[in-house]
JSON list of C-alpha atoms in Angstrom, two decimals:
[
{"chain": "A", "resi": 1, "resn": "MET", "atom": "CA", "xyz": [131.11, 17.31, -115.98]},
{"chain": "A", "resi": 2, "resn": "ALA", "atom": "CA", "xyz": [129.69, 19.63, -113.25]},
{"chain": "A", "resi": 3, "resn": "SER", "atom": "CA", "xyz": [131.59, 22.80, -112.03]},
{"chain": "A", "resi": 4, "resn": "THR", "atom": "CA", "xyz": [131.35, 25.36, -109.34]},
{"chain": "A", "resi": 5, "resn": "GLU", "atom": "CA", "xyz": [131.31, 29.12, -109.64]},
{"chain": "A", "resi": 6, "resn": "LYS", "atom": "CA", "xyz": [134.62, 31.05, -109.53]},
{"chain": "A", "resi": 7, "resn": "MET", "atom": "CA", "xyz": [136.27, 31.96, -106.33]},
{"chain": "A", "resi": 8, "resn": "ARG", "atom": "CA", "xyz": [139.10, 34.31, -105.59]},
{"chain": "A", "resi": 9, "resn": "THR", "atom": "CA", "xyz": [141.83, 33.53, -103.23]},
{"chain": "A", "resi": 10, "resn": "LYS", "atom": "CA", "xyz": [143.87, 35.81, -100.97]},
{"chain": "A", "resi": 11, "resn": "LYS", "atom": "CA", "xyz": [147.68, 35.94, -101.60]},
{"chain": "A", "resi": 12, "resn": "VAL", "atom": "CA", "xyz": [149.12, 32.64, -102.77]},
{"chain": "A", "resi": 13, "resn": "ARG", "atom": "CA", "xyz": [152.51, 31.64, -104.16]},
{"chain": "A", "resi": 14, "resn": "VAL", "atom": "CA", "xyz": [152.77, 30.17, -107.62]},
{"chain": "A", "resi": 15, "resn": "TRP", "atom": "CA", "xyz": [155.04, 27.17, -108.22]},
{"chain": "A", "resi": 16, "resn": "TYR", "atom": "CA", "xyz": [155.73, 24.81, -111.04]},
{"chain": "A", "resi": 17, "resn": "GLU", "atom": "CA", "xyz": [154.25, 27.26, -113.36]},
{"chain": "A", "resi": 18, "resn": "HIS", "atom": "CA", "xyz": [153.46, 26.66, -117.08]},
{"chain": "A", "resi": 19, "resn": "LEU", "atom": "CA", "xyz": [151.50, 29.89, -117.53]},
{"chain": "A", "resi": 20, "resn": "LEU", "atom": "CA", "xyz": [153.03, 31.70, -120.65]},
{"chain": "A", "resi": 21, "resn": "VAL", "atom": "CA", "xyz": [153.88, 28.54, -122.77]},
{"chain": "A", "resi": 22, "resn": "GLN", "atom": "CA", "xyz": [151.74, 25.35, -122.68]},
{"chain": "A", "resi": 23, "resn": "ARG", "atom": "CA", "xyz": [153.08, 22.31, -120.85]},
{"chain": "A", "resi": 24, "resn": "LYS", "atom": "CA", "xyz": [153.86, 19.31, -123.05]},
{"chain": "A", "resi": 25, "resn": "ASN", "atom": "CA", "xyz": [152.54, 15.89, -122.38]},
{"chain": "A", "resi": 26, "resn": "ASP", "atom": "CA", "xyz": [154.56, 12.66, -122.58]},
{"chain": "A", "resi": 27, "resn": "LYS", "atom": "CA", "xyz": [153.90, 12.60, -126.34]},
{"chain": "A", "resi": 28, "resn": "GLY", "atom": "CA", "xyz": [155.23, 16.09, -126.88]},
{"chain": "A", "resi": 29, "resn": "ASP", "atom": "CA", "xyz": [151.70, 17.46, -127.53]},
{"chain": "A", "resi": 30, "resn": "ASP", "atom": "CA", "xyz": [150.37, 20.69, -126.01]},
{"chain": "A", "resi": 31, "resn": "ALA", "atom": "CA", "xyz": [148.62, 19.79, -122.58]},
{"chain": "A", "resi": 32, "resn": "GLY", "atom": "CA", "xyz": [147.49, 23.27, -121.52]},
{"chain": "A", "resi": 33, "resn": "TYR", "atom": "CA", "xyz": [148.51, 25.79, -118.90]},
{"chain": "A", "resi": 34, "resn": "ASP", "atom": "CA", "xyz": [148.81, 25.08, -115.26]},
{"chain": "A", "resi": 35, "resn": "CYS", "atom": "CA", "xyz": [150.61, 25.76, -111.92]},
{"chain": "A", "resi": 36, "resn": "MET", "atom": "CA", "xyz": [150.73, 24.84, -108.34]},
{"chain": "A", "resi": 37, "resn": "LEU", "atom": "CA", "xyz": [149.13, 27.26, -105.93]},
{"chain": "A", "resi": 38, "resn": "LEU", "atom": "CA", "xyz": [150.68, 27.33, -102.43]},
{"chain": "A", "resi": 39, "resn": "ILE", "atom": "CA", "xyz": [148.13, 28.55, -99.77]},
{"chain": "A", "resi": 40, "resn": "PRO", "atom": "CA", "xyz": [149.52, 29.56, -96.50]},
{"chain": "A", "resi": 41, "resn": "LYS", "atom": "CA", "xyz": [148.14, 27.26, -93.79]},
{"chain": "A", "resi": 42, "resn": "THR", "atom": "CA", "xyz": [147.23, 30.24, -91.79]},
{"chain": "A", "resi": 43, "resn": "ASP", "atom": "CA", "xyz": [144.72, 31.32, -94.46]},
{"chain": "A", "resi": 44, "resn": "THR", "atom": "CA", "xyz": [141.91, 29.30, -92.99]},
{"chain": "A", "resi": 45, "resn": "ASP", "atom": "CA", "xyz": [139.29, 31.29, -94.88]},
{"chain": "A", "resi": 46, "resn": "VAL", "atom": "CA", "xyz": [140.60, 30.36, -98.33]},
{"chain": "A", "resi": 47, "resn": "ILE", "atom": "CA", "xyz": [141.41, 26.72, -97.18]},
{"chain": "A", "resi": 48, "resn": "ASP", "atom": "CA", "xyz": [137.73, 26.34, -95.80]},
{"chain": "A", "resi": 49, "resn": "LYS", "atom": "CA", "xyz": [136.15, 27.85, -98.87]},
{"chain": "A", "resi": 50, "resn": "ILE", "atom": "CA", "xyz": [138.23, 25.37, -101.22]},
{"chain": "A", "resi": 51, "resn": "LYS", "atom": "CA", "xyz": [137.06, 22.50, -99.01]},
{"chain": "A", "resi": 52, "resn": "GLU", "atom": "CA", "xyz": [133.50, 23.67, -99.12]},
{"chain": "A", "resi": 53, "resn": "LEU", "atom": "CA", "xyz": [133.30, 24.07, -102.88]},
{"chain": "A", "resi": 54, "resn": "SER", "atom": "CA", "xyz": [135.23, 20.99, -103.79]},
{"chain": "A", "resi": 55, "resn": "GLU", "atom": "CA", "xyz": [133.52, 18.55, -101.26]},
{"chain": "A", "resi": 56, "resn": "GLY", "atom": "CA", "xyz": [130.20, 20.07, -102.02]},
{"chain": "A", "resi": 57, "resn": "LEU", "atom": "CA", "xyz": [130.69, 19.37, -105.70]},
{"chain": "A", "resi": 58, "resn": "ALA", "atom": "CA", "xyz": [131.93, 15.90, -105.04]},
{"chain": "A", "resi": 59, "resn": "LYS", "atom": "CA", "xyz": [128.89, 15.16, -102.93]},
{"chain": "A", "resi": 60, "resn": "GLN", "atom": "CA", "xyz": [126.57, 16.50, -105.58]},
{"chain": "A", "resi": 61, "resn": "VAL", "atom": "CA", "xyz": [128.23, 14.60, -108.45]},
{"chain": "A", "resi": 62, "resn": "PHE", "atom": "CA", "xyz": [129.28, 11.28, -106.78]},
{"chain": "A", "resi": 63, "resn": "GLY", "atom": "CA", "xyz": [126.65, 10.91, -104.08]},
{"chain": "A", "resi": 64, "resn": "LYS", "atom": "CA", "xyz": [127.44, 8.62, -101.10]},
{"chain": "A", "resi": 65, "resn": "GLY", "atom": "CA", "xyz": [130.78, 7.58, -102.75]},
{"chain": "A", "resi": 66, "resn": "TRP", "atom": "CA", "xyz": [132.18, 11.06, -102.68]},
{"chain": "A", "resi": 67, "resn": "LYS", "atom": "CA", "xyz": [134.83, 10.37, -99.91]},
{"chain": "A", "resi": 68, "resn": "LYS", "atom": "CA", "xyz": [136.43, 7.87, -102.31]},
{"chain": "A", "resi": 69, "resn": "VAL", "atom": "CA", "xyz": [137.20, 10.35, -105.07]},
{"chain": "A", "resi": 70, "resn": "LYS", "atom": "CA", "xyz": [140.33, 12.62, -105.44]},
{"chain": "A", "resi": 71, "resn": "LEU", "atom": "CA", "xyz": [140.02, 16.14, -104.08]},
{"chain": "A", "resi": 72, "resn": "PRO", "atom": "CA", "xyz": [142.41, 18.99, -105.25]},
{"chain": "A", "resi": 73, "resn": "LEU", "atom": "CA", "xyz": [143.59, 20.30, -101.89]},
{"chain": "A", "resi": 74, "resn": "LYS", "atom": "CA", "xyz": [146.69, 18.62, -100.42]},
{"chain": "A", "resi": 75, "resn": "ASP", "atom": "CA", "xyz": [148.84, 19.21, -97.35]},
{"chain": "A", "resi": 76, "resn": "GLY", "atom": "CA", "xyz": [152.29, 20.44, -98.19]},
{"chain": "A", "resi": 77, "resn": "LEU", "atom": "CA", "xyz": [153.86, 18.15, -95.55]},
{"chain": "A", "resi": 78, "resn": "ASP", "atom": "CA", "xyz": [152.89, 15.18, -97.80]},
{"chain": "A", "resi": 79, "resn": "PHE", "atom": "CA", "xyz": [154.47, 16.75, -100.93]},
{"chain": "A", "resi": 80, "resn": "THR", "atom": "CA", "xyz": [157.38, 15.12, -102.74]},
{"chain": "A", "resi": 81, "resn": "ASN", "atom": "CA", "xyz": [159.04, 16.22, -105.96]},
{"chain": "A", "resi": 82, "resn": "SER", "atom": "CA", "xyz": [159.96, 14.21, -108.99]},
{"chain": "A", "resi": 83, "resn": "GLU", "atom": "CA", "xyz": [163.25, 13.19, -107.21]},
{"chain": "A", "resi": 84, "resn": "ASP", "atom": "CA", "xyz": [161.18, 11.97, -104.35]},
{"chain": "A", "resi": 85, "resn": "GLU", "atom": "CA", "xyz": [162.41, 14.83, -102.09]},
{"chain": "A", "resi": 86, "resn": "HIS", "atom": "CA", "xyz": [160.36, 17.05, -99.66]},
{"chain": "A", "resi": 87, "resn": "PRO", "atom": "CA", "xyz": [161.23, 20.58, -100.02]},
{"chain": "A", "resi": 88, "resn": "ASP", "atom": "CA", "xyz": [160.97, 22.30, -96.62]},
{"chain": "A", "resi": 89, "resn": "ILE", "atom": "CA", "xyz": [159.22, 25.33, -98.20]},
{"chain": "A", "resi": 90, "resn": "MET", "atom": "CA", "xyz": [156.09, 23.12, -98.50]},
{"chain": "A", "resi": 91, "resn": "ASP", "atom": "CA", "xyz": [155.76, 22.58, -94.65]},
{"chain": "A", "resi": 92, "resn": "ASP", "atom": "CA", "xyz": [153.82, 25.88, -94.18]},
{"chain": "A", "resi": 93, "resn": "TYR", "atom": "CA", "xyz": [151.56, 25.44, -97.07]},
{"chain": "A", "resi": 94, "resn": "MET", "atom": "CA", "xyz": [148.35, 23.58, -98.54]},
{"chain": "A", "resi": 95, "resn": "TYR", "atom": "CA", "xyz": [148.56, 23.30, -102.29]},
{"chain": "A", "resi": 96, "resn": "LEU", "atom": "CA", "xyz": [146.44, 22.51, -105.23]},
{"chain": "A", "resi": 97, "resn": "ASN", "atom": "CA", "xyz": [147.26, 22.25, -108.93]},
{"chain": "A", "resi": 98, "resn": "ALA", "atom": "CA", "xyz": [145.22, 24.67, -111.12]},
{"chain": "A", "resi": 99, "resn": "LYS", "atom": "CA", "xyz": [145.00, 24.32, -114.85]},
{"chain": "A", "resi": 100, "resn": "SER", "atom": "CA", "xyz": [143.28, 25.65, -118.02]},
{"chain": "A", "resi": 101, "resn": "GLN", "atom": "CA", "xyz": [143.23, 24.66, -121.68]},
{"chain": "A", "resi": 102, "resn": "TYR", "atom": "CA", "xyz": [143.40, 28.41, -122.47]},
{"chain": "A", "resi": 103, "resn": "LYS", "atom": "CA", "xyz": [146.29, 30.80, -121.51]},
{"chain": "A", "resi": 104, "resn": "PRO", "atom": "CA", "xyz": [145.20, 32.44, -118.31]},
{"chain": "A", "resi": 105, "resn": "ASP", "atom": "CA", "xyz": [145.11, 36.31, -118.06]},
{"chain": "A", "resi": 106, "resn": "ILE", "atom": "CA", "xyz": [147.85, 37.50, -115.77]},
{"chain": "A", "resi": 107, "resn": "ILE", "atom": "CA", "xyz": [147.94, 41.20, -114.63]},
{"chain": "A", "resi": 108, "resn": "ASP", "atom": "CA", "xyz": [149.66, 43.37, -112.04]},
{"chain": "A", "resi": 109, "resn": "VAL", "atom": "CA", "xyz": [147.99, 45.42, -109.48]},
{"chain": "A", "resi": 110, "resn": "TYR", "atom": "CA", "xyz": [147.68, 48.34, -111.94]},
{"chain": "A", "resi": 111, "resn": "LYS", "atom": "CA", "xyz": [145.86, 45.97, -114.42]},
{"chain": "A", "resi": 112, "resn": "ASN", "atom": "CA", "xyz": [148.72, 45.78, -116.90]},
{"chain": "A", "resi": 113, "resn": "LYS", "atom": "CA", "xyz": [149.03, 42.45, -118.75]},
{"chain": "A", "resi": 114, "resn": "LEU", "atom": "CA", "xyz": [152.21, 40.38, -117.79]},
{"chain": "A", "resi": 115, "resn": "GLU", "atom": "CA", "xyz": [153.50, 38.31, -120.60]},
{"chain": "A", "resi": 116, "resn": "SER", "atom": "CA", "xyz": [157.25, 37.90, -119.92]},
{"chain": "A", "resi": 117, "resn": "GLU", "atom": "CA", "xyz": [159.38, 35.39, -118.12]},
{"chain": "A", "resi": 118, "resn": "ASP", "atom": "CA", "xyz": [160.80, 38.26, -116.02]},
{"chain": "A", "resi": 119, "resn": "ASP", "atom": "CA", "xyz": [157.39, 38.99, -114.72]},
{"chain": "A", "resi": 120, "resn": "VAL", "atom": "CA", "xyz": [155.75, 35.58, -114.47]},
{"chain": "A", "resi": 121, "resn": "TYR", "atom": "CA", "xyz": [157.69, 32.82, -112.69]},
{"chain": "A", "resi": 122, "resn": "SER", "atom": "CA", "xyz": [157.51, 30.16, -109.93]},
{"chain": "A", "resi": 123, "resn": "GLY", "atom": "CA", "xyz": [157.78, 32.04, -106.64]},
{"chain": "A", "resi": 124, "resn": "MET", "atom": "CA", "xyz": [155.66, 35.12, -107.44]},
{"chain": "A", "resi": 125, "resn": "ASP", "atom": "CA", "xyz": [152.78, 36.14, -105.03]},
{"chain": "A", "resi": 126, "resn": "CYS", "atom": "CA", "xyz": [149.43, 36.37, -106.74]},
{"chain": "A", "resi": 127, "resn": "LEU", "atom": "CA", "xyz": [145.59, 36.39, -106.08]},
{"chain": "A", "resi": 128, "resn": "ALA", "atom": "CA", "xyz": [144.12, 33.62, -108.17]},
{"chain": "A", "resi": 129, "resn": "CYS", "atom": "CA", "xyz": [140.58, 33.25, -109.66]},
{"chain": "A", "resi": 130, "resn": "ILE", "atom": "CA", "xyz": [139.83, 29.41, -109.73]},
{"chain": "A", "resi": 131, "resn": "ASN", "atom": "CA", "xyz": [136.81, 27.15, -109.88]},
{"chain": "A", "resi": 132, "resn": "PHE", "atom": "CA", "xyz": [136.36, 23.46, -109.32]},
{"chain": "A", "resi": 133, "resn": "TYR", "atom": "CA", "xyz": [135.03, 20.77, -111.70]},
{"chain": "A", "resi": 134, "resn": "SER", "atom": "CA", "xyz": [134.33, 17.07, -111.68]},
{"chain": "A", "resi": 135, "resn": "TYR", "atom": "CA", "xyz": [135.93, 14.42, -113.80]},
{"chain": "A", "resi": 136, "resn": "GLU", "atom": "CA", "xyz": [135.26, 10.69, -114.35]},
{"chain": "A", "resi": 137, "resn": "GLN", "atom": "CA", "xyz": [137.31, 8.29, -116.20]},
{"chain": "A", "resi": 138, "resn": "PRO", "atom": "CA", "xyz": [137.24, 4.53, -116.08]},
{"chain": "A", "resi": 139, "resn": "THR", "atom": "CA", "xyz": [139.95, 4.23, -113.34]},
{"chain": "A", "resi": 140, "resn": "ASN", "atom": "CA", "xyz": [140.07, 7.73, -111.99]},
{"chain": "A", "resi": 141, "resn": "ARG", "atom": "CA", "xyz": [137.44, 10.25, -110.65]},
{"chain": "A", "resi": 142, "resn": "GLY", "atom": "CA", "xyz": [137.33, 13.29, -108.65]},
{"chain": "A", "resi": 143, "resn": "ILE", "atom": "CA", "xyz": [137.38, 17.02, -108.55]},
{"chain": "A", "resi": 144, "resn": "SER", "atom": "CA", "xyz": [140.04, 19.29, -110.20]},
{"chain": "A", "resi": 145, "resn": "CYS", "atom": "CA", "xyz": [140.74, 22.85, -110.00]},
{"chain": "A", "resi": 146, "resn": "GLY", "atom": "CA", "xyz": [140.40, 25.22, -113.06]},
{"chain": "A", "resi": 147, "resn": "LEU", "atom": "CA", "xyz": [142.49, 28.39, -113.41]},
{"chain": "A", "resi": 148, "resn": "SER", "atom": "CA", "xyz": [140.94, 31.52, -114.83]},
{"chain": "A", "resi": 149, "resn": "SER", "atom": "CA", "xyz": [143.32, 34.47, -114.00]},
{"chain": "A", "resi": 150, "resn": "LEU", "atom": "CA", "xyz": [145.94, 35.77, -111.73]},
{"chain": "A", "resi": 151, "resn": "VAL", "atom": "CA", "xyz": [146.98, 39.08, -110.32]},
{"chain": "A", "resi": 152, "resn": "LYS", "atom": "CA", "xyz": [150.62, 39.43, -109.44]},
{"chain": "A", "resi": 153, "resn": "VAL", "atom": "CA", "xyz": [150.64, 41.15, -106.05]},
{"chain": "A", "resi": 154, "resn": "GLY", "atom": "CA", "xyz": [154.30, 40.65, -105.11]},
{"chain": "A", "resi": 155, "resn": "ALA", "atom": "CA", "xyz": [157.65, 39.70, -106.70]},
{"chain": "A", "resi": 156, "resn": "GLY", "atom": "CA", "xyz": [158.38, 36.89, -104.37]},
{"chain": "A", "resi": 157, "resn": "GLU", "atom": "CA", "xyz": [161.72, 34.96, -104.57]},
{"chain": "A", "resi": 158, "resn": "ARG", "atom": "CA", "xyz": [161.98, 32.73, -107.50]},
{"chain": "A", "resi": 159, "resn": "ILE", "atom": "CA", "xyz": [161.55, 29.13, -106.20]},
{"chain": "A", "resi": 160, "resn": "VAL", "atom": "CA", "xyz": [162.78, 27.24, -109.31]},
{"chain": "A", "resi": 161, "resn": "GLY", "atom": "CA", "xyz": [164.12, 28.07, -112.72]},
{"chain": "A", "resi": 162, "resn": "LYS", "atom": "CA", "xyz": [166.03, 31.05, -114.00]},
{"chain": "A", "resi": 163, "resn": "GLY", "atom": "CA", "xyz": [168.86, 32.21, -111.90]},
{"chain": "A", "resi": 164, "resn": "SER", "atom": "CA", "xyz": [171.44, 35.08, -112.55]},
{"chain": "A", "resi": 165, "resn": "ALA", "atom": "CA", "xyz": [175.05, 34.44, -113.47]},
{"chain": "A", "resi": 166, "resn": "GLU", "atom": "CA", "xyz": [176.02, 37.40, -111.19]},
{"chain": "A", "resi": 167, "resn": "SER", "atom": "CA", "xyz": [174.52, 35.52, -108.04]},
{"chain": "A", "resi": 168, "resn": "ASP", "atom": "CA", "xyz": [175.44, 32.13, -109.06]},
{"chain": "A", "resi": 169, "resn": "PHE", "atom": "CA", "xyz": [179.13, 33.04, -109.35]},
{"chain": "A", "resi": 170, "resn": "ALA", "atom": "CA", "xyz": [179.24, 35.87, -106.74]},
{"chain": "A", "resi": 171, "resn": "GLY", "atom": "CA", "xyz": [182.54, 36.23, -105.06]},
{"chain": "A", "resi": 172, "resn": "GLU", "atom": "CA", "xyz": [184.38, 34.08, -107.46]},
{"chain": "A", "resi": 173, "resn": "ASP", "atom": "CA", "xyz": [187.33, 35.41, -109.46]},
{"chain": "A", "resi": 174, "resn": "LEU", "atom": "CA", "xyz": [186.39, 34.39, -113.09]},
{"chain": "A", "resi": 175, "resn": "THR", "atom": "CA", "xyz": [189.16, 36.26, -114.67]},
{"chain": "A", "resi": 176, "resn": "GLN", "atom": "CA", "xyz": [191.40, 33.13, -114.31]},
{"chain": "A", "resi": 177, "resn": "TYR", "atom": "CA", "xyz": [189.32, 31.65, -117.07]},
{"chain": "A", "resi": 178, "resn": "ALA", "atom": "CA", "xyz": [189.83, 34.37, -119.57]},
{"chain": "A", "resi": 179, "resn": "GLU", "atom": "CA", "xyz": [191.34, 33.31, -122.88]},
{"chain": "A", "resi": 180, "resn": "THR", "atom": "CA", "xyz": [194.60, 34.82, -123.65]},
{"chain": "A", "resi": 181, "resn": "ASP", "atom": "CA", "xyz": [196.47, 35.08, -127.03]},
{"chain": "A", "resi": 182, "resn": "GLU", "atom": "CA", "xyz": [198.37, 31.99, -126.00]},
{"chain": "A", "resi": 183, "resn": "ASP", "atom": "CA", "xyz": [195.19, 29.93, -126.11]},
{"chain": "A", "resi": 184, "resn": "TYR", "atom": "CA", "xyz": [194.84, 30.33, -129.90]}
]
């Protein structure tokens, strides 16, 4: 397995994150930490650097057949979720999946460690430190993205996951559901 030097992104959004607790594989075993990084299509500097590093590594490792291997950077227009739906949010982004077998460091702009679900979630804006590495299996080969660390630079709206009861039921009179002495 060959790898590139680390690179730092500009501001990206984090989605489908498993950064505080390891993701489980199909057998229920720990499968490491990962997230999807959404890169604005207007950020051509970062997109070009990702292409340069991943394609360069593919050429180095796989030679003339490098164009047949999987590369990590994808167009958000082509994304569909597990329900085979295309979220409109993806239209303005390129994306890649970044992973690590170790829990990545996550800090805020004051270099305080972030370790709670209130601070680390899908939708937060971050700077990411990543690298690219090659893999080769009998039926699958390509370049993947490793995740080293993140700096949270903006709260960003939560994309998925935890909501608040106050916002979920805003404007609804819930007192009609209150139990009375007659209910007992």
